[in-house]
Amino acid sequence: MGYGIYLETWGDYALFARAEMKVERVSYDVITPSAARGIIDAIYWKPAIVWRIDKIHVCNPIEFTNVRRNEVSSKISARSVDSVMNGATKPLYINTNEDRQQRASMILKNVHYIIKAHFELTDKAGETDTIEKHYNIALRRMRKGQCYHQPCFGCREFPANFRLLEGDVPESGLTGEKDLGYMLYDMDFTDPENIQPVFFRAVMHNGIIDLSAREVVR
Amino acid sequence: MSEAIKNRYEFVILFEVENGNPNGDPDAGNMPRIDAETGYGIVTDVCLKRKIRNYVETVKGDSKGYKIYIKDGVPLNTSDKSAYEYLGIKEEEAQKSKGEKDNQIRDFMCENFFDIRTFGAVMTTFVKAKLNCGQVRGPVQIGFARSIDPIVQQEVTITRVAITTEEDFKKKETEMGRKYIVPYALYRAEGYISANLAKNVTGFSEDDLQLLWEALINMFEHDHSAARGKMNVRELIVFKHDSEFGNTQAYKLFDIITVERKDKTRPARVYADYDVRVDVEKVPAEVQCLRMI
């Protein structure tokens, strides 16, 4: 665990949709470990490594706001694209006036987290993949503000600012113990044909959610 | 088509609204969107993306490679009969597995549709999880736009003499309606462009980038309506990084641009009431700062 990092990340809005409320989306109270991993993956990731989230520090009070937007209700159909590719002449588009639904989102406001994470090598790691190498690349990217793509808080319209935290971790303004109930831990991708969600019981103690001793349930 | 972009970009847009409603809130009877606690006005990311799509559709028509997938209202080209050309598909078809076909479909859509190349899209797939839930991420990412100062929502009651139903016509001479306007507000939106997603996923090119800048500058020029009032893009400031991964933190670049009201005792009513400062000295040497307007 000598190769852990602290990443500070903050933004105006965030939406970590609860698995059970996806139509009218409602965010979890705090960032999920899977979203935190997504933020770090956006900065640096290779198939040779896998990021593990150890702790999440919640710095700001938990505040919600509501946004309702017009959204389209269908996806692009692979079958109709395929037929057009093969010379069919049917129109290929989604008409937003006919194919529309209004969906509300309960989103978080003014979020600020400190994520403690480390990575492990996977079985895809080759001979040249040393821990030091990946650790140094990750550090360099975080220090310089470089990223593969801009990380976000749950949805791409809520961009996440980030910087490497070196030195002391500031104390959270939140105190006491709060049980946040069952939260999504991550998706289990071991079988790509059948991706399964994994949950854990989130307890926040003085603003810190410790994931190192978490017990996951399916 | 030119090559995929090789630099990371960030951009800031400042746009104004005068006596109009930039983005109605369906939850609040179409009043302008507002952050209820602070009073700042909001324009959603999808609202701005709609304008960009509409602009590209207006100027590019139906030309090859610039089709728009997510259309607004009745499409202009219902009589479209042109078959799409996609190289090599026929002869390879037979031995393609369905997984490869998913990638072909993705490439085909990216090549033909500007909005998919730019913003990404969600598609159904033949093979489950092949395209990561069918998701294609585009390089361009836009956040919510927020007004510089708290906005005032003004309700304007209007009357009309044309009565809808005959029954009503016997009872009254006019009907009342209402619209909501913001007398004046300046909004700021921030965006990001990832060279990696352009290069590895959608092929968003230098030509596309020029078209995007043009669309951002002119996005309200073809969007006039009774509800919008007068809307204009006043600034498009672009930060061009030297490399794909970028050279500095995005938030540091955004902090370089400050917008302030000159006279705090008086409400703003024109763009000249604001002071826009770009601290060029704070821009790192590896980043180019371009004012596009």
Coordinates of C-alpha atoms in Angstrom, one line a residue:
Chain A
M1 CA 0.0 0.0 0.0
G2 CA 3.0 2.2 -0.3
Y3 CA 1.8 3.4 -3.7
G4 CA -1.4 5.0 -2.6
I5 CA -2.5 8.5 -3.9
Y6 CA -4.8 11.2 -2.6
L7 CA -6.8 12.9 -5.3
E8 CA -8.7 16.0 -4.5
T9 CA -11.7 16.5 -6.7
W10 CA -14.6 19.1 -6.7
G11 CA -17.3 20.5 -8.9
D12 CA -20.6 22.4 -9.0
Y13 CA -22.9 19.5 -9.5
A14 CA -22.9 15.7 -9.4
L15 CA -25.2 12.8 -10.1
F16 CA -24.4 9.4 -8.9
A17 CA -27.7 7.7 -9.9
R18 CA -29.2 5.2 -7.5
A19 CA -29.6 1.8 -9.1
E20 CA -33.2 1.6 -8.0
M21 CA -34.2 5.0 -9.2
K22 CA -33.0 5.4 -12.8
V23 CA -36.0 6.8 -14.7
E24 CA -36.4 9.9 -12.6
R25 CA -32.8 9.8 -11.4
V26 CA -31.9 10.4 -7.8
S27 CA -28.3 10.7 -6.7
Y28 CA -26.7 8.9 -3.8
D29 CA -25.7 11.2 -1.0
V30 CA -22.0 10.8 -1.8
I31 CA -19.8 9.6 -4.6
T32 CA -19.8 5.8 -5.2
P33 CA -16.5 3.9 -5.2
S34 CA -17.2 3.1 -8.9
A35 CA -17.6 6.7 -9.8
A36 CA -14.4 7.6 -7.9
R37 CA -12.6 4.8 -9.9
G38 CA -14.1 6.3 -13.1
I39 CA -12.6 9.7 -12.2
I40 CA -9.1 8.2 -11.7
D41 CA -9.5 5.9 -14.8
A42 CA -10.2 9.1 -16.8
I43 CA -6.8 10.4 -15.8
Y44 CA -4.7 7.3 -16.1
W45 CA -5.5 3.7 -16.7
K46 CA -4.0 0.8 -18.6
P47 CA -5.2 -2.8 -18.9
A48 CA -2.2 -3.8 -16.8
I49 CA -3.5 -2.0 -13.7
V50 CA -6.7 -1.8 -11.7
W51 CA -7.5 1.1 -9.3
R52 CA -8.9 0.3 -5.9
I53 CA -10.6 3.0 -3.8
D54 CA -9.5 2.9 -0.1
K55 CA -11.2 5.9 1.4
I56 CA -13.5 8.6 0.4
H57 CA -13.4 11.9 2.4
V58 CA -16.5 14.0 2.0
C59 CA -15.5 17.6 2.5
N60 CA -18.8 19.6 1.9
P61 CA -22.2 19.3 3.4
I62 CA -24.6 17.1 1.3
E63 CA -27.0 19.3 -0.6
F64 CA -29.5 18.5 -3.4
T65 CA -31.1 20.3 -6.2
N66 CA -33.5 19.3 -8.9
V67 CA -33.3 19.6 -12.7
R68 CA -35.9 18.4 -15.3
R69 CA -34.8 18.0 -18.9
N70 CA -36.3 16.9 -22.2
E71 CA -34.6 13.6 -23.2
V72 CA -35.0 11.2 -26.0
S73 CA -36.5 7.9 -25.1
S74 CA -34.8 5.6 -27.6
K75 CA -31.4 4.4 -28.6
I76 CA -29.9 4.1 -32.0
S77 CA -31.0 0.7 -33.3
A78 CA -28.1 -1.5 -34.5
R79 CA -30.4 -3.3 -36.8
S80 CA -31.7 -0.3 -38.7
V81 CA -28.2 1.1 -39.1
D82 CA -27.1 -2.2 -40.4
S83 CA -29.8 -2.2 -43.0
V84 CA -29.0 1.3 -44.1
M85 CA -25.3 0.4 -44.4
N86 CA -26.3 -2.3 -46.8
G87 CA -28.2 0.1 -49.1
A88 CA -31.7 0.5 -47.6
T89 CA -33.1 4.0 -48.1
K90 CA -35.1 4.5 -45.0
P91 CA -34.4 7.7 -43.0
L92 CA -31.9 7.4 -40.1
Y93 CA -32.5 9.8 -37.3
I94 CA -34.4 10.4 -34.0
N95 CA -37.1 13.1 -34.1
T96 CA -36.9 14.7 -30.7
N97 CA -40.5 16.1 -30.9
E98 CA -42.0 12.7 -31.2
D99 CA -39.5 10.6 -29.3
R100 CA -39.3 12.6 -26.1
Q101 CA -39.8 12.3 -22.4
Q102 CA -39.2 14.7 -19.6
R103 CA -37.1 13.3 -16.8
A104 CA -36.2 14.9 -13.6
S105 CA -32.8 14.4 -11.8
M106 CA -32.2 14.9 -8.2
I107 CA -28.5 16.1 -8.3
L108 CA -25.9 17.0 -5.7
K109 CA -24.7 20.5 -5.5
N110 CA -21.2 21.9 -4.7
V111 CA -19.4 18.6 -4.1
H112 CA -15.8 18.2 -2.9
Y113 CA -14.2 14.9 -2.2
I114 CA -10.7 13.5 -1.4
I115 CA -10.2 10.1 -2.8
K116 CA -7.6 7.7 -1.4
A117 CA -6.8 5.0 -3.9
H118 CA -4.0 2.6 -4.9
F119 CA -3.7 0.3 -7.9
E120 CA -2.8 -3.4 -8.3
L121 CA -1.3 -5.1 -11.3
T122 CA -3.6 -7.4 -13.3
D123 CA -2.8 -10.6 -15.1
K124 CA -2.5 -8.5 -18.3
A125 CA 0.7 -6.9 -16.9
G126 CA 3.7 -7.7 -19.0
E127 CA 7.4 -7.8 -18.0
T128 CA 7.9 -4.1 -18.4
D129 CA 4.9 -3.2 -16.2
T130 CA 6.4 -2.4 -12.9
I131 CA 4.4 -0.7 -10.1
E132 CA 6.9 2.1 -10.0
K133 CA 6.4 2.9 -13.6
H134 CA 2.7 3.2 -13.5
Y135 CA 2.8 5.0 -10.2
N136 CA 5.1 7.6 -11.6
I137 CA 3.0 8.1 -14.7
A138 CA -0.1 8.5 -12.7
L139 CA 1.5 11.0 -10.3
R140 CA 2.9 13.0 -13.2
R141 CA -0.5 13.2 -14.9
M142 CA -2.2 14.3 -11.8
R143 CA 0.4 16.9 -10.9
K144 CA 0.2 18.4 -14.4
G145 CA -3.6 18.2 -14.7
Q146 CA -3.3 15.9 -17.6
C147 CA -6.0 13.4 -18.4
Y148 CA -7.3 11.0 -21.1
H149 CA -10.6 12.8 -21.0
Q150 CA -12.0 15.3 -18.5
P151 CA -13.3 13.3 -15.5
C152 CA -16.9 13.8 -14.4
F153 CA -19.2 13.3 -11.5
G154 CA -21.5 10.6 -12.6
C155 CA -22.6 12.2 -15.9
R156 CA -20.5 14.1 -18.5
E157 CA -22.4 17.3 -18.0
F158 CA -21.0 17.6 -14.5
P159 CA -17.3 17.9 -15.0
A160 CA -14.9 17.2 -12.1
N161 CA -11.9 19.4 -11.3
F162 CA -9.0 17.5 -9.8
R163 CA -5.5 17.9 -8.3
L164 CA -3.1 15.6 -6.6
L165 CA -3.1 16.2 -2.9
E166 CA 0.4 16.1 -1.5
G167 CA 0.9 16.8 2.2
D168 CA -1.8 16.8 4.9
V169 CA -5.3 15.8 4.2
P170 CA -7.6 18.6 5.5
E171 CA -10.3 17.6 8.0
S172 CA -13.8 17.4 6.8
G173 CA -16.4 19.8 8.1
L174 CA -18.8 16.8 8.7
T175 CA -18.8 15.2 12.1
G176 CA -20.4 12.2 13.7
E177 CA -21.4 8.9 12.2
K178 CA -24.0 8.6 9.4
D179 CA -25.3 5.4 8.0
L180 CA -25.9 5.9 4.2
G181 CA -27.4 2.5 3.7
Y182 CA -26.6 0.1 0.9
M183 CA -24.7 1.8 -2.0
L184 CA -23.3 0.6 -5.3
Y185 CA -19.7 -0.5 -4.8
D186 CA -18.9 -1.2 -8.4
M187 CA -19.8 -3.4 -11.4
D188 CA -18.3 -6.8 -11.6
F189 CA -16.9 -7.1 -15.1
T190 CA -15.3 -10.6 -14.8
D191 CA -18.0 -12.0 -17.1
P192 CA -18.5 -9.5 -19.9
E193 CA -21.7 -11.2 -21.0
N194 CA -23.2 -10.8 -17.6
I195 CA -22.1 -7.7 -15.7
Q196 CA -23.3 -7.7 -12.1
P197 CA -23.6 -4.8 -9.7
V198 CA -22.0 -5.2 -6.3
F199 CA -23.2 -3.3 -3.2
F200 CA -21.8 -2.4 0.2
R201 CA -23.1 -0.8 3.4
A202 CA -21.7 2.7 3.5
V203 CA -21.0 4.3 6.9
M204 CA -19.6 7.8 7.0
H205 CA -17.6 8.5 10.1
N206 CA -16.5 12.2 10.5
G207 CA -16.9 12.6 6.8
I208 CA -14.8 9.6 5.9
I209 CA -16.1 6.4 4.3
D210 CA -13.5 3.7 4.8
L211 CA -13.7 1.1 2.1
S212 CA -10.7 -1.0 3.0
A213 CA -12.7 -3.2 5.4
R214 CA -16.0 -3.1 3.4
E215 CA -18.1 -6.2 3.0
V216 CA -19.7 -6.5 -0.5
V217 CA -23.0 -8.1 -1.3
R218 CA -24.5 -9.0 -4.6
Chain B
M1 CA -11.9 14.1 -44.3
S2 CA -8.9 15.5 -42.3
E3 CA -7.1 13.8 -39.4
A4 CA -8.4 13.5 -35.9
I5 CA -7.4 16.4 -33.6
K6 CA -4.2 16.1 -31.7
N7 CA -4.6 18.7 -28.9
R8 CA -6.6 18.9 -25.8
Y9 CA -8.8 22.0 -25.7
E10 CA -10.9 23.8 -23.1
F11 CA -13.3 26.6 -24.0
V12 CA -15.4 29.3 -22.3
I13 CA -18.4 30.9 -23.9
L14 CA -20.1 34.0 -22.7
F15 CA -23.6 34.6 -24.1
E16 CA -26.2 37.2 -23.3
V17 CA -30.0 37.2 -23.3
E18 CA -32.0 40.4 -23.5
N19 CA -35.8 40.3 -22.8
G20 CA -36.0 36.6 -23.5
N21 CA -36.1 33.1 -22.0
P22 CA -32.9 31.3 -22.7
N23 CA -34.0 27.9 -21.4
G24 CA -37.4 27.2 -19.9
D25 CA -37.8 24.8 -16.9
P26 CA -40.5 22.2 -17.4
D27 CA -40.8 21.8 -13.7
A28 CA -41.6 25.5 -13.2
G29 CA -44.2 26.1 -16.0
N30 CA -41.5 27.1 -18.4
M31 CA -40.0 29.9 -16.3
P32 CA -36.3 30.5 -17.0
R33 CA -34.2 27.9 -15.2
I34 CA -32.8 29.2 -11.9
D35 CA -30.9 27.9 -9.0
A36 CA -33.5 28.5 -6.3
E37 CA -31.1 29.0 -3.5
T38 CA -28.7 31.4 -5.1
G39 CA -30.8 33.0 -7.8
Y40 CA -28.3 32.3 -10.6
G41 CA -29.8 31.4 -13.9
I42 CA -28.9 28.1 -15.5
V43 CA -28.9 26.9 -19.1
T44 CA -28.5 23.1 -19.5
D45 CA -25.7 21.4 -21.5
V46 CA -28.3 19.7 -23.7
C47 CA -29.9 23.0 -24.6
L48 CA -26.6 24.3 -26.0
K49 CA -25.9 21.0 -27.8
R50 CA -29.3 21.3 -29.5
K51 CA -28.3 24.8 -30.8
I52 CA -25.0 23.4 -32.1
R53 CA -26.8 20.5 -33.9
N54 CA -29.4 22.9 -35.4
Y55 CA -26.7 25.2 -36.6
V56 CA -24.7 22.4 -38.3
E57 CA -27.9 21.1 -39.9
T58 CA -28.7 24.6 -41.2
V59 CA -25.3 25.3 -42.8
K60 CA -24.4 21.8 -43.9
G61 CA -27.8 20.7 -45.0
D62 CA -27.5 17.0 -45.8
S63 CA -23.9 17.0 -47.1
K64 CA -21.9 13.8 -46.7
G65 CA -20.5 13.3 -43.3
Y66 CA -22.4 16.1 -41.7
K67 CA -25.8 14.5 -41.0
I68 CA -27.4 15.1 -37.7
Y69 CA -28.9 12.1 -35.9
I70 CA -30.9 13.7 -33.1
K71 CA -33.2 16.0 -35.1
D72 CA -35.4 18.7 -33.8
G73 CA -39.0 18.6 -35.1
V74 CA -39.9 17.6 -38.6
P75 CA -36.8 16.7 -40.6
L76 CA -36.0 18.7 -43.7
N77 CA -34.9 15.8 -45.7
T78 CA -37.8 13.4 -45.6
S79 CA -37.2 12.7 -49.3
D80 CA -33.6 11.5 -48.6
K81 CA -32.9 8.7 -51.0
S82 CA -29.2 8.7 -51.1
A83 CA -27.7 5.4 -50.1
Y84 CA -24.7 5.6 -47.7
E85 CA -21.4 4.5 -49.0
Y86 CA -19.4 2.5 -46.6
L87 CA -16.2 1.0 -47.9
G88 CA -15.6 -2.7 -48.2
I89 CA -18.7 -3.7 -46.2
K90 CA -20.2 -6.0 -48.8
E91 CA -17.3 -8.4 -49.4
E92 CA -16.3 -8.7 -45.8
E93 CA -19.9 -9.2 -44.6
A94 CA -19.9 -12.9 -44.8
Q95 CA -17.1 -13.7 -42.4
K96 CA -17.7 -10.9 -39.9
S97 CA -18.7 -12.0 -36.5
K98 CA -21.4 -10.0 -34.8
G99 CA -18.9 -8.4 -32.4
E100 CA -16.9 -6.9 -35.2
K101 CA -20.1 -5.7 -36.8
D102 CA -20.9 -3.6 -33.7
N103 CA -17.6 -1.8 -34.2
Q104 CA -18.4 -1.3 -37.8
I105 CA -21.8 0.2 -37.0
R106 CA -20.1 2.5 -34.6
D107 CA -17.5 3.7 -37.2
F108 CA -20.2 4.0 -39.8
M109 CA -22.3 6.3 -37.5
C110 CA -19.3 8.4 -36.5
E111 CA -18.3 8.9 -40.1
N112 CA -21.7 10.0 -41.3
F113 CA -23.1 11.9 -38.4
F114 CA -21.5 15.1 -37.0
D115 CA -23.4 15.0 -33.7
I116 CA -22.3 11.5 -32.9
R117 CA -18.7 12.3 -33.8
T118 CA -18.8 15.3 -31.5
F119 CA -21.0 14.4 -28.6
G120 CA -21.2 10.6 -28.8
A121 CA -24.4 8.5 -28.7
V122 CA -25.9 5.4 -27.2
M123 CA -26.7 2.6 -29.6
T124 CA -28.2 -0.8 -29.3
T125 CA -25.7 -3.6 -30.0
F126 CA -25.8 -7.1 -31.5
V127 CA -23.5 -8.5 -28.9
K128 CA -24.2 -7.6 -25.3
A129 CA -21.5 -5.4 -23.7
K130 CA -19.4 -5.3 -26.9
L131 CA -19.6 -1.5 -27.1
N132 CA -19.7 -1.0 -23.3
C133 CA -23.6 -0.8 -23.3
G134 CA -23.5 0.6 -26.8
Q135 CA -22.1 3.8 -25.5
V136 CA -19.9 5.9 -27.8
R137 CA -18.3 8.8 -26.0
G138 CA -17.6 11.9 -28.1
P139 CA -14.7 14.2 -27.4
V140 CA -16.8 17.3 -26.7
Q141 CA -18.1 17.8 -23.2
I142 CA -20.1 20.8 -22.0
G143 CA -21.2 21.7 -18.5
F144 CA -24.3 23.7 -17.4
A145 CA -24.0 27.4 -18.2
R146 CA -24.6 29.7 -15.3
S147 CA -25.3 33.4 -15.2
I148 CA -22.7 35.8 -13.8
D149 CA -25.2 37.5 -11.5
P150 CA -28.5 36.3 -10.0
I151 CA -31.2 36.7 -12.6
V152 CA -34.7 38.3 -12.3
Q153 CA -37.5 36.3 -13.9
Q154 CA -40.1 38.7 -15.1
E155 CA -43.7 37.6 -16.0
V156 CA -45.2 39.4 -18.9
T157 CA -48.9 39.1 -19.4
I158 CA -50.1 39.4 -23.0
T159 CA -53.5 39.4 -24.6
R160 CA -54.6 38.2 -28.0
V161 CA -57.8 38.9 -29.9
A162 CA -58.0 35.6 -31.8
I163 CA -60.0 33.2 -29.7
T164 CA -59.4 29.5 -30.1
T165 CA -62.9 28.0 -29.7
E166 CA -66.2 29.3 -30.9
E167 CA -67.8 28.9 -27.6
D168 CA -65.2 31.2 -25.9
F169 CA -65.7 33.7 -28.7
K170 CA -69.3 34.3 -27.6
K171 CA -68.2 35.1 -24.0
K172 CA -65.1 37.2 -24.4
E173 CA -63.1 39.3 -26.8
T174 CA -59.5 38.6 -25.7
E175 CA -57.6 35.8 -24.2
M176 CA -54.8 36.3 -21.8
G177 CA -51.5 34.5 -22.0
R178 CA -48.2 34.9 -20.2
K179 CA -44.5 34.7 -21.0
Y180 CA -41.5 34.8 -18.9
I181 CA -38.4 36.8 -19.7
V182 CA -35.1 37.7 -18.2
P183 CA -34.5 41.4 -18.7
Y184 CA -30.8 40.9 -19.1
A185 CA -28.3 38.2 -18.2
L186 CA -24.9 37.2 -19.1
Y187 CA -24.2 33.4 -19.0
R188 CA -20.9 31.6 -18.9
A189 CA -20.5 28.0 -20.1
E190 CA -17.4 25.9 -19.9
G191 CA -16.4 23.0 -22.2
Y192 CA -13.7 20.4 -22.7
I193 CA -12.4 18.5 -25.8
S194 CA -10.5 15.3 -25.4
A195 CA -8.0 14.5 -28.2
N196 CA -7.9 10.9 -27.0
L197 CA -11.6 10.2 -27.5
A198 CA -11.4 11.9 -30.9
K199 CA -8.4 9.8 -32.0
N200 CA -9.4 6.5 -30.6
V201 CA -13.2 6.5 -30.8
T202 CA -15.0 8.9 -33.0
G203 CA -12.5 10.5 -35.4
F204 CA -13.5 14.1 -34.6
S205 CA -11.2 16.1 -37.0
E206 CA -9.6 19.5 -37.4
D207 CA -12.4 20.4 -39.9
D208 CA -15.0 19.3 -37.3
L209 CA -13.3 21.5 -34.7
Q210 CA -13.5 24.6 -37.0
L211 CA -17.1 23.9 -37.6
L212 CA -17.7 23.5 -33.9
W213 CA -16.2 26.9 -33.2
E214 CA -18.3 28.4 -35.9
A215 CA -21.4 26.7 -34.5
L216 CA -20.6 28.0 -31.0
I217 CA -20.1 31.6 -32.2
N218 CA -23.3 31.5 -34.3
M219 CA -25.5 29.2 -32.4
F220 CA -28.2 31.8 -31.6
E221 CA -28.1 33.4 -35.1
H222 CA -30.5 30.9 -36.5
D223 CA -32.5 30.3 -33.3
H224 CA -34.6 33.5 -33.1
S225 CA -38.1 33.0 -31.7
A226 CA -40.8 34.8 -29.7
A227 CA -39.6 33.2 -26.5
R228 CA -35.8 33.7 -26.9
G229 CA -35.7 37.5 -27.2
K230 CA -32.2 38.7 -28.2
M231 CA -29.5 36.2 -27.6
N232 CA -25.9 36.6 -28.7
V233 CA -22.6 34.9 -28.1
R234 CA -20.2 37.6 -26.9
E235 CA -17.0 35.6 -26.2
L236 CA -15.5 32.3 -27.2
I237 CA -12.2 31.9 -25.5
V238 CA -10.3 28.7 -26.4
F239 CA -7.3 27.2 -24.6
K240 CA -5.3 24.9 -26.9
H241 CA -2.9 22.6 -25.1
D242 CA 0.4 21.5 -26.6
S243 CA -0.3 17.8 -26.2
E244 CA -3.1 15.2 -26.2
F245 CA -3.1 14.8 -22.5
G246 CA -3.0 18.5 -21.8
N247 CA -0.4 20.7 -20.1
T248 CA -2.2 22.1 -17.1
Q249 CA -5.3 21.8 -15.0
A250 CA -8.5 22.9 -16.6
Y251 CA -9.7 24.8 -13.6
K252 CA -6.6 26.9 -13.6
L253 CA -7.3 28.0 -17.1
F254 CA -10.9 28.7 -16.4
D255 CA -9.9 30.9 -13.4
I256 CA -7.9 33.1 -15.8
I257 CA -11.1 34.5 -17.2
T258 CA -13.0 36.7 -14.8
V259 CA -16.2 38.5 -15.5
E260 CA -17.5 41.2 -13.2
R261 CA -20.2 43.8 -13.2
K262 CA -18.7 47.3 -13.4
D263 CA -21.2 49.1 -11.3
K264 CA -22.5 46.8 -8.6
T265 CA -25.2 49.3 -7.4
R266 CA -27.1 49.1 -10.8
P267 CA -28.5 46.1 -12.4
A268 CA -26.8 45.1 -15.7
R269 CA -28.8 45.7 -18.9
V270 CA -26.2 45.6 -21.6
Y271 CA -23.0 43.7 -22.3
A272 CA -21.0 46.9 -21.7
D273 CA -22.0 46.7 -18.0
Y274 CA -19.6 43.8 -17.6
D275 CA -15.9 43.8 -17.5
V276 CA -14.3 40.7 -19.0
R277 CA -10.7 40.1 -18.1
V278 CA -8.4 37.5 -19.6
D279 CA -5.2 37.3 -17.6
V280 CA -3.0 36.3 -20.5
E281 CA 0.2 36.4 -18.4
K282 CA -1.1 33.5 -16.3
V283 CA -1.5 31.2 -19.3
P284 CA 1.3 28.7 -19.2
A285 CA 3.7 28.7 -22.2
E286 CA 2.5 25.3 -23.4
V287 CA -1.1 26.5 -23.7
Q288 CA -2.3 28.9 -26.4
C289 CA -5.1 31.2 -25.5
L290 CA -7.3 32.2 -28.5
R291 CA -10.1 34.7 -28.5
M292 CA -12.2 33.5 -31.3
I293 CA -14.5 36.6 -31.5

